[in-house]
mmCIF file of C-alpha atoms and ligand atoms in Angstrom:
data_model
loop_
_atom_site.group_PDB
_atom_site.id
_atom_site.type_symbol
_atom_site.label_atom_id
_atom_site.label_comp_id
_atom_site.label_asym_id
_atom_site.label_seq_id
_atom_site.Cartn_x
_atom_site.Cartn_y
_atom_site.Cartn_z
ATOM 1 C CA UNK A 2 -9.325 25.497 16.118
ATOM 2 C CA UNK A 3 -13.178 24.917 16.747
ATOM 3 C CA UNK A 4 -14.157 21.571 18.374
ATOM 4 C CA UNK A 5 -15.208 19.042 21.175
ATOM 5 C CA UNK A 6 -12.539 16.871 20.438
ATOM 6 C CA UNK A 7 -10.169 15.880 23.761
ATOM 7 C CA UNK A 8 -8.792 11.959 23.191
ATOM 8 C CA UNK A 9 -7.885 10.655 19.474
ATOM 9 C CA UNK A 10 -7.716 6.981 18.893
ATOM 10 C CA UNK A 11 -5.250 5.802 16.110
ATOM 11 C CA UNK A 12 -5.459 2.313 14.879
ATOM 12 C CA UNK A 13 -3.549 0.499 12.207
ATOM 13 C CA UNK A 14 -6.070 -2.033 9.740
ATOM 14 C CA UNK A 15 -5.934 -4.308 6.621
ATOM 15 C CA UNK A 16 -2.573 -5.468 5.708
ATOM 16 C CA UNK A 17 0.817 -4.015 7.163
ATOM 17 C CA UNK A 18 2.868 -1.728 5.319
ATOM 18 C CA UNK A 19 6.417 0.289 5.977
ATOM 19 C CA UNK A 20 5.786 3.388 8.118
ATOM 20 C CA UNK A 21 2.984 3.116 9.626
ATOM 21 C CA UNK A 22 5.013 2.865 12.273
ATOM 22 C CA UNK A 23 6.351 6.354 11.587
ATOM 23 C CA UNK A 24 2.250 7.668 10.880
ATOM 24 C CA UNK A 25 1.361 6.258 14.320
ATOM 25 C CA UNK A 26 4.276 8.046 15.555
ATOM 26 C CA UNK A 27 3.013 11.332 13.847
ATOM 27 C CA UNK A 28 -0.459 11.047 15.328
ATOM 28 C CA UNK A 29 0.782 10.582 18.911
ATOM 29 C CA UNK A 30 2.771 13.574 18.630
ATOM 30 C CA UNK A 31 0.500 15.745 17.235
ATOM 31 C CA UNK A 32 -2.250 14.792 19.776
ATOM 32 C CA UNK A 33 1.089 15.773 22.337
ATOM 33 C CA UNK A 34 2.193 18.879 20.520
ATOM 34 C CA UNK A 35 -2.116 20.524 20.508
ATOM 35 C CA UNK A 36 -2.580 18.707 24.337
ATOM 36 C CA UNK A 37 -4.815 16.534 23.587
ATOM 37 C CA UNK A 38 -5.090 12.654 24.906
ATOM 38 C CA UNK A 39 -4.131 9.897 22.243
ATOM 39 C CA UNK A 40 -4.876 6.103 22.714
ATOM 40 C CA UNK A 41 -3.354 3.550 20.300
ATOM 41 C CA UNK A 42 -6.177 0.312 19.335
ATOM 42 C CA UNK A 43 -4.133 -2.958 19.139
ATOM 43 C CA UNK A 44 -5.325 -5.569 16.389
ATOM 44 C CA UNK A 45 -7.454 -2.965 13.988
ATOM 45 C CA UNK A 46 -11.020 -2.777 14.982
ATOM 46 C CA UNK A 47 -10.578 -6.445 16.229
ATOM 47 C CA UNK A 48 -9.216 -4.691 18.926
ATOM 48 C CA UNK A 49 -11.604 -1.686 18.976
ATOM 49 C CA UNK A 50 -14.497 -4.273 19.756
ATOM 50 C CA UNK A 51 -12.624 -5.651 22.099
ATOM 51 C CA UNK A 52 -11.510 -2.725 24.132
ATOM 52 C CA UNK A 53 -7.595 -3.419 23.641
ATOM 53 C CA UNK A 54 -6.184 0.094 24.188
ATOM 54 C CA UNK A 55 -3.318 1.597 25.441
ATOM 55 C CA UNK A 56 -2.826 5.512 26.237
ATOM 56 C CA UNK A 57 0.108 7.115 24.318
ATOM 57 C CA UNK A 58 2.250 9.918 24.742
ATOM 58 C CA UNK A 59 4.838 11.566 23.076
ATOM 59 C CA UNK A 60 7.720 8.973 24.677
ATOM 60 C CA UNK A 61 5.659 5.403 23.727
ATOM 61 C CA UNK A 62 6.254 6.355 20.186
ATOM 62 C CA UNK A 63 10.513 6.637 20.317
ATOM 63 C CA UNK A 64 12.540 4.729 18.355
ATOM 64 C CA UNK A 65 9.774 3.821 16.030
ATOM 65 C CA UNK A 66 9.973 5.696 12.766
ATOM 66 C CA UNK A 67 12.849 3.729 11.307
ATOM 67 C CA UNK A 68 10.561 0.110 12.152
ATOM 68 C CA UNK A 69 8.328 -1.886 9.628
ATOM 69 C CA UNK A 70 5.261 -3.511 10.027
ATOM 70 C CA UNK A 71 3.322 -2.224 13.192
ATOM 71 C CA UNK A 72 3.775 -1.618 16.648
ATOM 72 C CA UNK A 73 -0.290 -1.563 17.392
ATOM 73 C CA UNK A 74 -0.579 -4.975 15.295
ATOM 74 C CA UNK A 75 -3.296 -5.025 12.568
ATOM 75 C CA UNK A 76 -5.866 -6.932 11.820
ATOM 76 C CA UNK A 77 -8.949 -7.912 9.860
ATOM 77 C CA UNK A 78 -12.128 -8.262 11.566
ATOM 78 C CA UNK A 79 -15.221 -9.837 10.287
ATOM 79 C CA UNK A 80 -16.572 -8.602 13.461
ATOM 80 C CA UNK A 81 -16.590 -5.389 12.658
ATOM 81 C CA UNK A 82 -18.624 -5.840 9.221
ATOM 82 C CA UNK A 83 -21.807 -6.808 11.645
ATOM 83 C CA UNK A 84 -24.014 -4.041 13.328
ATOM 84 C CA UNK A 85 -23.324 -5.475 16.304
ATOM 85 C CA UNK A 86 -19.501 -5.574 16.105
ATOM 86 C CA UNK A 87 -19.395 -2.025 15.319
ATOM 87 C CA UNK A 88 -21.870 -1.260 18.378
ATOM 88 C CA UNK A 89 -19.562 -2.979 20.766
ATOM 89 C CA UNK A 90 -16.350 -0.649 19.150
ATOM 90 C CA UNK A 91 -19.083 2.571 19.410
ATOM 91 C CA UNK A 92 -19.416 0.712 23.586
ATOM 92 C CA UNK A 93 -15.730 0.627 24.146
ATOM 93 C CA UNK A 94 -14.514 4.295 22.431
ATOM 94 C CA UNK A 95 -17.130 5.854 24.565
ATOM 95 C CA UNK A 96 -16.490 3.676 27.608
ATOM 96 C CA UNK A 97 -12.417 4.599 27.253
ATOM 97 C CA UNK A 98 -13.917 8.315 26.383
ATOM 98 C CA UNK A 99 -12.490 8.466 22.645
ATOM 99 C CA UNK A 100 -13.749 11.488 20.788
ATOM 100 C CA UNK A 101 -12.191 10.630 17.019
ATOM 101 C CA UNK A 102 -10.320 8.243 15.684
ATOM 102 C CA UNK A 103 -7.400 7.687 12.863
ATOM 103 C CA UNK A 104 -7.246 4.502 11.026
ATOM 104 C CA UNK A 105 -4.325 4.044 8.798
ATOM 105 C CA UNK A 106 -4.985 1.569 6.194
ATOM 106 C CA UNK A 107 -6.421 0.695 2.839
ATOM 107 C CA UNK A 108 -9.772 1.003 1.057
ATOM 108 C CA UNK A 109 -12.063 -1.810 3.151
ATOM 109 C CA UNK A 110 -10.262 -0.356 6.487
ATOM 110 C CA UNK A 111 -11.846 3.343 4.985
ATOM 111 C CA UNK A 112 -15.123 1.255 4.459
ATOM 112 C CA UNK A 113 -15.451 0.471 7.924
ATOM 113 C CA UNK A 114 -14.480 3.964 8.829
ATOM 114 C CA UNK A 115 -17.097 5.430 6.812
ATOM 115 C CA UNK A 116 -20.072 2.954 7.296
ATOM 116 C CA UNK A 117 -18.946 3.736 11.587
ATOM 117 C CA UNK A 118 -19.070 7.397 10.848
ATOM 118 C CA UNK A 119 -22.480 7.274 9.230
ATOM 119 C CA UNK A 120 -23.916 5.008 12.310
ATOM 120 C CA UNK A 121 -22.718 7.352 15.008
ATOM 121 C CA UNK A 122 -21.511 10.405 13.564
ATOM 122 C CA UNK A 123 -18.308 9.549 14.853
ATOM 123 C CA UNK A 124 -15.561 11.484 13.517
ATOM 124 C CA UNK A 125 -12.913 9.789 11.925
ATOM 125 C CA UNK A 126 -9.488 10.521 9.536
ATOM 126 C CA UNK A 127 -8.140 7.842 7.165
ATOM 127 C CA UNK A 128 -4.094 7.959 6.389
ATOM 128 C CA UNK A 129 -3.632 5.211 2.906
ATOM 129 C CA UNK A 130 -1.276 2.759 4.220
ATOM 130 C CA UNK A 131 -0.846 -0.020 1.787
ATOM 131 C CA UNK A 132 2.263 -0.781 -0.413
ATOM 132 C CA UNK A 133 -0.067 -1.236 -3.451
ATOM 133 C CA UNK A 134 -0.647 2.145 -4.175
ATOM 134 C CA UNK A 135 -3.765 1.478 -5.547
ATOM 135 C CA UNK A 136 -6.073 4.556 -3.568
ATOM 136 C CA UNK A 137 -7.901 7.612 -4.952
ATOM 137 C CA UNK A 138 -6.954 10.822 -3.880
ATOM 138 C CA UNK A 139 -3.294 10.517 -3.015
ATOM 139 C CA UNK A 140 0.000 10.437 -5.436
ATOM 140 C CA UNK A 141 1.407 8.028 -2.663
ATOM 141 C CA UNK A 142 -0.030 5.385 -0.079
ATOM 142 C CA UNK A 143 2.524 4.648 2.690
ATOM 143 C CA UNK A 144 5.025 2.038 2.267
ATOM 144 C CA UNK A 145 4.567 2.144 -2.062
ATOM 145 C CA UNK A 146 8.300 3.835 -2.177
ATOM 146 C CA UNK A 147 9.408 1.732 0.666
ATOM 147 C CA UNK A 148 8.409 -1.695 -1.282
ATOM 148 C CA UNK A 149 9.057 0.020 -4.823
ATOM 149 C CA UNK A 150 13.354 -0.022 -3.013
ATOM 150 C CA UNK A 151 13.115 -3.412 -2.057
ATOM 151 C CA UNK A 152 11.694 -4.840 -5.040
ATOM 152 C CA UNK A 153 14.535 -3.085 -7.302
ATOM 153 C CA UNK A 154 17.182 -3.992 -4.709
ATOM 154 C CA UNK A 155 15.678 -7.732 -5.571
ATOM 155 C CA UNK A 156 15.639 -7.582 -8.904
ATOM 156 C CA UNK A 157 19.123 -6.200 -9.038
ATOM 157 C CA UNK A 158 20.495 -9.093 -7.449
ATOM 158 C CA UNK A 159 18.360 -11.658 -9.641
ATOM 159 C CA UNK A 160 20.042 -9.613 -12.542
ATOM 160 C CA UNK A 161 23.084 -10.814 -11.394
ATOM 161 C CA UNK A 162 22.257 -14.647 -11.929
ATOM 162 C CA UNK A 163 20.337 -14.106 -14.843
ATOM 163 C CA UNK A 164 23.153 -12.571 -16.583
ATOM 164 C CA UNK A 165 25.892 -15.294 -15.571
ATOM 165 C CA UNK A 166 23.521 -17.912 -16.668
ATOM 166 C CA UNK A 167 21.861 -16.449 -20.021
ATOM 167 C CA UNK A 168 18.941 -17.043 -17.582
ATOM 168 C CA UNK A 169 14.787 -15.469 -18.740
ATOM 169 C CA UNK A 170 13.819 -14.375 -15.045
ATOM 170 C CA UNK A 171 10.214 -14.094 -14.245
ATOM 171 C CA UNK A 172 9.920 -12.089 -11.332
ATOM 172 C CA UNK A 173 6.515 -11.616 -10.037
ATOM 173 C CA UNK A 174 5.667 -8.676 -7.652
ATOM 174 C CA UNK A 175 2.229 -7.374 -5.627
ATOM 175 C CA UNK A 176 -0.266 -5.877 -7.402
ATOM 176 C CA UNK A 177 -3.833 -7.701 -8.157
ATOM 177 C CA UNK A 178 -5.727 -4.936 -9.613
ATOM 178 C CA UNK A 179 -3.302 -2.218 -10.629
ATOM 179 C CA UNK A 180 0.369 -2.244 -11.940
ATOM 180 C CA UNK A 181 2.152 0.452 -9.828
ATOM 181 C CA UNK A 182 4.641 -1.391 -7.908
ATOM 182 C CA UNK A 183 5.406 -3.762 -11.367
ATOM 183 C CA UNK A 184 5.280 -0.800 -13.561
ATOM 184 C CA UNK A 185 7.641 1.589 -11.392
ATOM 185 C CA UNK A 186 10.044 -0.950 -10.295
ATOM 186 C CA UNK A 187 10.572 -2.887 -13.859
ATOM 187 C CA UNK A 188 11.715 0.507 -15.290
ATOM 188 C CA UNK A 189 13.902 1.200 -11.840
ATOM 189 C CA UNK A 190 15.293 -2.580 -12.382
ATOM 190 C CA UNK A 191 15.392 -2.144 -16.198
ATOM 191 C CA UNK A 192 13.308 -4.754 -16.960
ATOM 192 C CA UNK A 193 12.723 -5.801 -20.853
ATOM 193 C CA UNK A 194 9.004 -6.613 -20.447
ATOM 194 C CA UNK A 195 6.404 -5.187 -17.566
ATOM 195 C CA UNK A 196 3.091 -7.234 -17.502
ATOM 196 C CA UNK A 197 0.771 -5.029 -15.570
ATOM 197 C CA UNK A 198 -3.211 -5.512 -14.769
ATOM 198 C CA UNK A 199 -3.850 -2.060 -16.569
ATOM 199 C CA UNK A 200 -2.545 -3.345 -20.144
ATOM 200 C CA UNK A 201 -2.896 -6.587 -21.441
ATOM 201 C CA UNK A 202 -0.128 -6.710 -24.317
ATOM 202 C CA UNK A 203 -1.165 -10.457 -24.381
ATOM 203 C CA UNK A 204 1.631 -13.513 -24.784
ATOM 204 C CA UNK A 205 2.211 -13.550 -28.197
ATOM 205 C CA UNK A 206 3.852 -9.615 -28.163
ATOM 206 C CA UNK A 207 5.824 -10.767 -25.144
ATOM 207 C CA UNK A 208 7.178 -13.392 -27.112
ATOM 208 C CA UNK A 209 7.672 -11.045 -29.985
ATOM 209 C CA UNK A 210 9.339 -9.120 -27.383
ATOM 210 C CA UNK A 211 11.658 -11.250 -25.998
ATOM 211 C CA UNK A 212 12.535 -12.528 -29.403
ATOM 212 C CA UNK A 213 13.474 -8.884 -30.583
ATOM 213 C CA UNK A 214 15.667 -8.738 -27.393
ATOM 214 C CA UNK A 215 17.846 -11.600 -28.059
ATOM 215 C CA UNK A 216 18.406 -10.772 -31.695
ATOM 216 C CA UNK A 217 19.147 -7.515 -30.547
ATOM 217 C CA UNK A 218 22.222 -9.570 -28.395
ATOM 218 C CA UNK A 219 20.591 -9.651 -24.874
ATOM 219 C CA UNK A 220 21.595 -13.023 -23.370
ATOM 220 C CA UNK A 221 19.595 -12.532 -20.505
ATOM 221 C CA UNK A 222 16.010 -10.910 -19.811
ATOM 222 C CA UNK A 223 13.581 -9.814 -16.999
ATOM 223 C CA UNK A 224 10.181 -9.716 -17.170
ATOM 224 C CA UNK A 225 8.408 -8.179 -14.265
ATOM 225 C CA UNK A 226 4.470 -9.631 -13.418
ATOM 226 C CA UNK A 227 1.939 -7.835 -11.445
ATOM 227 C CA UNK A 228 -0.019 -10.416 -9.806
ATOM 228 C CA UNK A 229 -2.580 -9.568 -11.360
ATOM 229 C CA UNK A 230 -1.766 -9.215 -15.036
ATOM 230 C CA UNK A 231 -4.489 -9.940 -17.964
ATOM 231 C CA UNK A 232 -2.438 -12.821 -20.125
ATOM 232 C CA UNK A 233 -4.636 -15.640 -18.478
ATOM 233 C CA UNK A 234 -2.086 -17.413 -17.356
ATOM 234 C CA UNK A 235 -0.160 -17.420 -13.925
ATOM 235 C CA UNK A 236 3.741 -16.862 -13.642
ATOM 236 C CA UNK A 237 4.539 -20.838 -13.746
ATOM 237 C CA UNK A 238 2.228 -21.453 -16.859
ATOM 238 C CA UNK A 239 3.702 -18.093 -18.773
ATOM 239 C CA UNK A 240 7.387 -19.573 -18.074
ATOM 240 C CA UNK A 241 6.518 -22.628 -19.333
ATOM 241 C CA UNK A 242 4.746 -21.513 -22.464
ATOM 242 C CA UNK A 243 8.083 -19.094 -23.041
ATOM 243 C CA UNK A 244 10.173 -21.703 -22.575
ATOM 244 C CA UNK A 245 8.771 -23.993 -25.496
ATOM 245 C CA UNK A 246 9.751 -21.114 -27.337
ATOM 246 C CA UNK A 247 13.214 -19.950 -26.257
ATOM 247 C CA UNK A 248 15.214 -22.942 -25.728
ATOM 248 C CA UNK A 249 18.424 -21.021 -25.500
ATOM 249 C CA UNK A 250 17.233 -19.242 -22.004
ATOM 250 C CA UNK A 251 16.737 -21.018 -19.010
ATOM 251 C CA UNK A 252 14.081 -19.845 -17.464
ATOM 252 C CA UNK A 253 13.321 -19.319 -14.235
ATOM 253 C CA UNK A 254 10.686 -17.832 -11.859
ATOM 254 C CA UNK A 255 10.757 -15.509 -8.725
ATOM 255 C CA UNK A 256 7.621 -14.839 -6.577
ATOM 256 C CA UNK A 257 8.989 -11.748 -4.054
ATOM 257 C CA UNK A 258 5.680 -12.639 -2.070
ATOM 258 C CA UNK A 259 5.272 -10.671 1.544
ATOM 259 C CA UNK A 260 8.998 -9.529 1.712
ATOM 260 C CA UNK A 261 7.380 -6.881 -0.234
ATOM 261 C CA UNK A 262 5.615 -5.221 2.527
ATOM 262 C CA UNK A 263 8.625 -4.968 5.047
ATOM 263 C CA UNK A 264 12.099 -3.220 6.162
ATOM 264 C CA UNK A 265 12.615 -0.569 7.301
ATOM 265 C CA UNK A 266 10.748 2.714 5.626
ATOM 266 C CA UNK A 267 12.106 4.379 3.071
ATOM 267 C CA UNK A 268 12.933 8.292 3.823
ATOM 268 C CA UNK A 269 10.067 8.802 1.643
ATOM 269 C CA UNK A 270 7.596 7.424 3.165
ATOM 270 C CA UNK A 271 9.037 8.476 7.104
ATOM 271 C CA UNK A 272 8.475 12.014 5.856
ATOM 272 C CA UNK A 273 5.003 10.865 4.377
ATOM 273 C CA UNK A 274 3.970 9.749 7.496
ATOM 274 C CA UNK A 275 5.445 12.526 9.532
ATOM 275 C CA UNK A 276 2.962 14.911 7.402
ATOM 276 C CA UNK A 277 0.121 12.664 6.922
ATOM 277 C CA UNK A 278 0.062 12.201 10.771
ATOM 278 C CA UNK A 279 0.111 15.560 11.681
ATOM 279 C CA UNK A 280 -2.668 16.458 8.869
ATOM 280 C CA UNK A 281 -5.163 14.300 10.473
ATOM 281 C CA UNK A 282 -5.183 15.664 13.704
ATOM 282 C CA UNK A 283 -5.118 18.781 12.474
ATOM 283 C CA UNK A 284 -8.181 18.029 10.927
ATOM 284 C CA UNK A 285 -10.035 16.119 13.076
ATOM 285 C CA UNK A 286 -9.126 19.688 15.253
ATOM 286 C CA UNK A 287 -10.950 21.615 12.751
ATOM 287 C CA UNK A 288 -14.158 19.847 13.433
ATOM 288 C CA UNK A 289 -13.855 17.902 10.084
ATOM 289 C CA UNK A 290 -14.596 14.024 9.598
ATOM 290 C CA UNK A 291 -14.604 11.341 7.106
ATOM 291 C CA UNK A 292 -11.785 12.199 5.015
ATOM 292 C CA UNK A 293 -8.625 10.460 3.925
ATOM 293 C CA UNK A 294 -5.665 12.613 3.889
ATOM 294 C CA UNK A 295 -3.632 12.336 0.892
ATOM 295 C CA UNK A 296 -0.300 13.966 -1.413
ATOM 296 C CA UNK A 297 -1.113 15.298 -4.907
ATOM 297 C CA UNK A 298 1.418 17.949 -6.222
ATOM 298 C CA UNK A 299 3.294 17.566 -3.193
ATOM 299 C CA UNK A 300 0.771 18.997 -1.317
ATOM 300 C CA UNK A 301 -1.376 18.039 1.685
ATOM 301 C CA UNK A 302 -5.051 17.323 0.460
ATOM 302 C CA UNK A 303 -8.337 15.917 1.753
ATOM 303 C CA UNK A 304 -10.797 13.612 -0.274
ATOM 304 C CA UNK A 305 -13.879 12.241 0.724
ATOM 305 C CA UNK A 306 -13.818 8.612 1.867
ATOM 306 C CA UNK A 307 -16.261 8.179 -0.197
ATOM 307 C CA UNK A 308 -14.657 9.266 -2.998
ATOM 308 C CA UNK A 309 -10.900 7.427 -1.923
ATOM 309 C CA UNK A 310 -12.834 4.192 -2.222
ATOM 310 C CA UNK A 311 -14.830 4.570 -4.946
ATOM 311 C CA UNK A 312 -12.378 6.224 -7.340
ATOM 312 C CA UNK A 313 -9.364 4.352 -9.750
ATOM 313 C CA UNK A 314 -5.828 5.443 -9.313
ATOM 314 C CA UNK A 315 -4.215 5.506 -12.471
ATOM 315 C CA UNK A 316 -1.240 4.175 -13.560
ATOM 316 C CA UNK A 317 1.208 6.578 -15.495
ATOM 317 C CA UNK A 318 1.051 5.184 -18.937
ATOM 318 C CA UNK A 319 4.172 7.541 -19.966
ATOM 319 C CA UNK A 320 6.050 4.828 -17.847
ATOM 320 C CA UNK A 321 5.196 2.259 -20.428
ATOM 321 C CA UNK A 322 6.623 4.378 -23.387
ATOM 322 C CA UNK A 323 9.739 5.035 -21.458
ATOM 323 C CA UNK A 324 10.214 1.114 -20.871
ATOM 324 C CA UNK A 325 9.771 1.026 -24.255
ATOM 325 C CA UNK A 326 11.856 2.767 -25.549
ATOM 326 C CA UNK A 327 14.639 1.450 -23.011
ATOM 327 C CA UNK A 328 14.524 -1.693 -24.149
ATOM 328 C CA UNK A 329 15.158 -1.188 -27.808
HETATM 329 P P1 ATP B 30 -5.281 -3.857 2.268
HETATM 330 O O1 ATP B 30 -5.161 -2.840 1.183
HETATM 331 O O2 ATP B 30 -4.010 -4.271 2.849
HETATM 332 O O3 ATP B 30 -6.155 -5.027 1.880
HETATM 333 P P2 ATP B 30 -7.571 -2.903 3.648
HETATM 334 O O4 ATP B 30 -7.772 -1.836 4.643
HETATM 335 O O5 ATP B 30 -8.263 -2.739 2.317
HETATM 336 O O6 ATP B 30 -6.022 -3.107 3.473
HETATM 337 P P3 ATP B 30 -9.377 -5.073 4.391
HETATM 338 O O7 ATP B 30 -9.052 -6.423 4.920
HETATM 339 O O8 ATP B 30 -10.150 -4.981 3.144
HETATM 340 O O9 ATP B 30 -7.966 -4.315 4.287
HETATM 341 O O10 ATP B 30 -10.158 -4.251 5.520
HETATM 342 C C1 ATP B 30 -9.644 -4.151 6.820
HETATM 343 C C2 ATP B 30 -10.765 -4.259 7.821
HETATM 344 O O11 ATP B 30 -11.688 -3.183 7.620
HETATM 345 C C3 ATP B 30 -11.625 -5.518 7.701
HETATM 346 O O12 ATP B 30 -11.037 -6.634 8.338
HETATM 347 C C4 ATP B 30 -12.894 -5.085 8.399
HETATM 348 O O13 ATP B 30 -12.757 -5.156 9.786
HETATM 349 C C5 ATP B 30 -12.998 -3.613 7.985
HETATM 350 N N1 ATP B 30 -13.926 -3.522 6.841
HETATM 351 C C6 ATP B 30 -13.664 -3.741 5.536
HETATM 352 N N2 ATP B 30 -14.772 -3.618 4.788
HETATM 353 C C7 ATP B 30 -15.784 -3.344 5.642
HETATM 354 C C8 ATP B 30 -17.187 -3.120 5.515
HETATM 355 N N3 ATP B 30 -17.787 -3.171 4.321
HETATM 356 N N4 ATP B 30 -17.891 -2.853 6.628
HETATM 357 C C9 ATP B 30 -17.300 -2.789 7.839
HETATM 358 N N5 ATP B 30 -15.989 -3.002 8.032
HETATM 359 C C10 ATP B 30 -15.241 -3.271 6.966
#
């Protein structure tokens, strides 16, 4: 391997999601494993600004790939969208004699990356870590599997009280601009209608729907939200507006909210990490920069940040067939 590089930082950025714990973990290792230095940033590049790091070693990362959220902390920095904030980060990497860093996070944490890359030529690796799934270049971000398992293990137990009570559960899950979480986990759960961002089927088919359902002798229904789906209306107005209709159900609403984004990992998304982690340093060793590393196929590949950014990740529309037909 052909390069200058002797110290990698890793930082964690944007909103927590489960194992980045485990990705960290990775990255400290495989600094260890090729004998190179490895400093962990606390707080994002809040902390990067402000000099908060602590040197790492194979040991400070034990008992840390079965753990949620994030040992380093994360953060979101205004700071760090100002020349000057990112001048005082470029001050304190050189001052702690930081060659490269890893951020693991989401699309604005790449943004940084990218815009610090193109001030300084500063390499730097991005690992997706966001439960959303929503980045190019990747099949999986870390923590989507992890949160796609808790929201079905949810939904399951709302199941359980709908279907005692002849209850219409809304149950809305996290997803503003795409529908992979509501999408994956309404088929896992079995819901009868999935309202996703991607596909506005608008109210008066989910009415339809749900009428279809009950004549079909359902007594009691699920209909799983994306935050961000396209009927205009907001999970308390939509119950409302189905209730008018469907006297017989009582229905009721669930927001899962941030209990979404922890737990422990799934083994998915450990072994995700695990590969992900060693990936970047590998390339960061191969004198390469400003790259996310990602899993299509089941394979390890590199896109531009650029490109991770810019670029849609699509939802799998055969999903919305399948529900389809499942719900007959
Ligand atoms: P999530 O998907 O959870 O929102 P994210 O990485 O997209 O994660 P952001 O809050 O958008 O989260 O970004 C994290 C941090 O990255 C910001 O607080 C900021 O410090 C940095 N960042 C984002 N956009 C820019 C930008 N245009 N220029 C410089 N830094 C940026």
């Amino acid at each position: 391997m052909k390069n200058n590089i002797k110290k990698i930082a890793v930082l964690t950025s944007g909103g927590d999601a489960p194992g980045m714990n485990a990705a960290i973990r990775s990255v400290v290792r495989s600094c260890a494993f090729y004998k190179i230095e490895c400093v962990g940033v606390y707080r994002g590049y809040q902390g990067m600004i402000e000099g908060d790091f602590k040197q790492m070693d194979a040991r400070s990362v034990g008992n840390i790939i079965n753990k949620g959220g994030t040992i380093l902390k994360s953060a979101r920095s205004d700071e760090f969208r100002t020349k000057e904030g990112r001048l005082k980060a470029f001050h304190q990497l050189k001052m702690e004699g930081v060659d490269a860093f890893v951020v693991i996070g989401g699309d604005g944490s790449f943004t940084g990356a990218m815009i610090f890359n193109e001030e300084y030529d500063f390499p730097v690796i991005g690992i997706p870590g966001t439960i959303d799934n929503d980045i190019y270049g990747t099949n999986y971000t870390l923590g989507y599997d992890t949160a796609l398992n808790t929201v079905v293990e949810v939904i399951d137990k709302i199941r359980d009280t709908a279907s005692s009570h002849n209850r219409l559960f809304f149950v809305e899950v996290m997803g503003r601009d795409v529908g992979h979480i509501a999408l994956n986990a309404g088929v896992g759960a079995g819901a009868e209608e999935i309202l996703i961002p991607e596909e506005n089927i608008g109210v008066d088919r989910l009415i339809e729907s749900l009428r279809k359902s009950k004549k079909s002798g359902k007594s009691s229904s699920i209909v799983v939200i994306a935050e961000g789906d396209k009927t205009g209306k907001n999970v308390f107005e939509l119950a409302e507006y189905v209730e008018e209709h469907f006297p017989f159900y009582e229905v009721r609403v669930s927001v899962l909210g941030h209990m979404q984004r922890g737990g422990s990992p799934s083994c998915f998304d450990r072994v995700l990490a695990s590969r992900m982690g060693v990936k970047a340093v590998e390339t960061l060793l191969e004198g390469k920069s400003n790259l996310m590393v990602g899993v299509t196929d089941n394979k390890m590949l590199l896109t531009e940040l650029d490109k991770a950014i810019k670029g849609k990740s699509k939802i799998n529309k055969e999903l919305l067939r399948v529900s389809d037909i499942m719900t007959i």
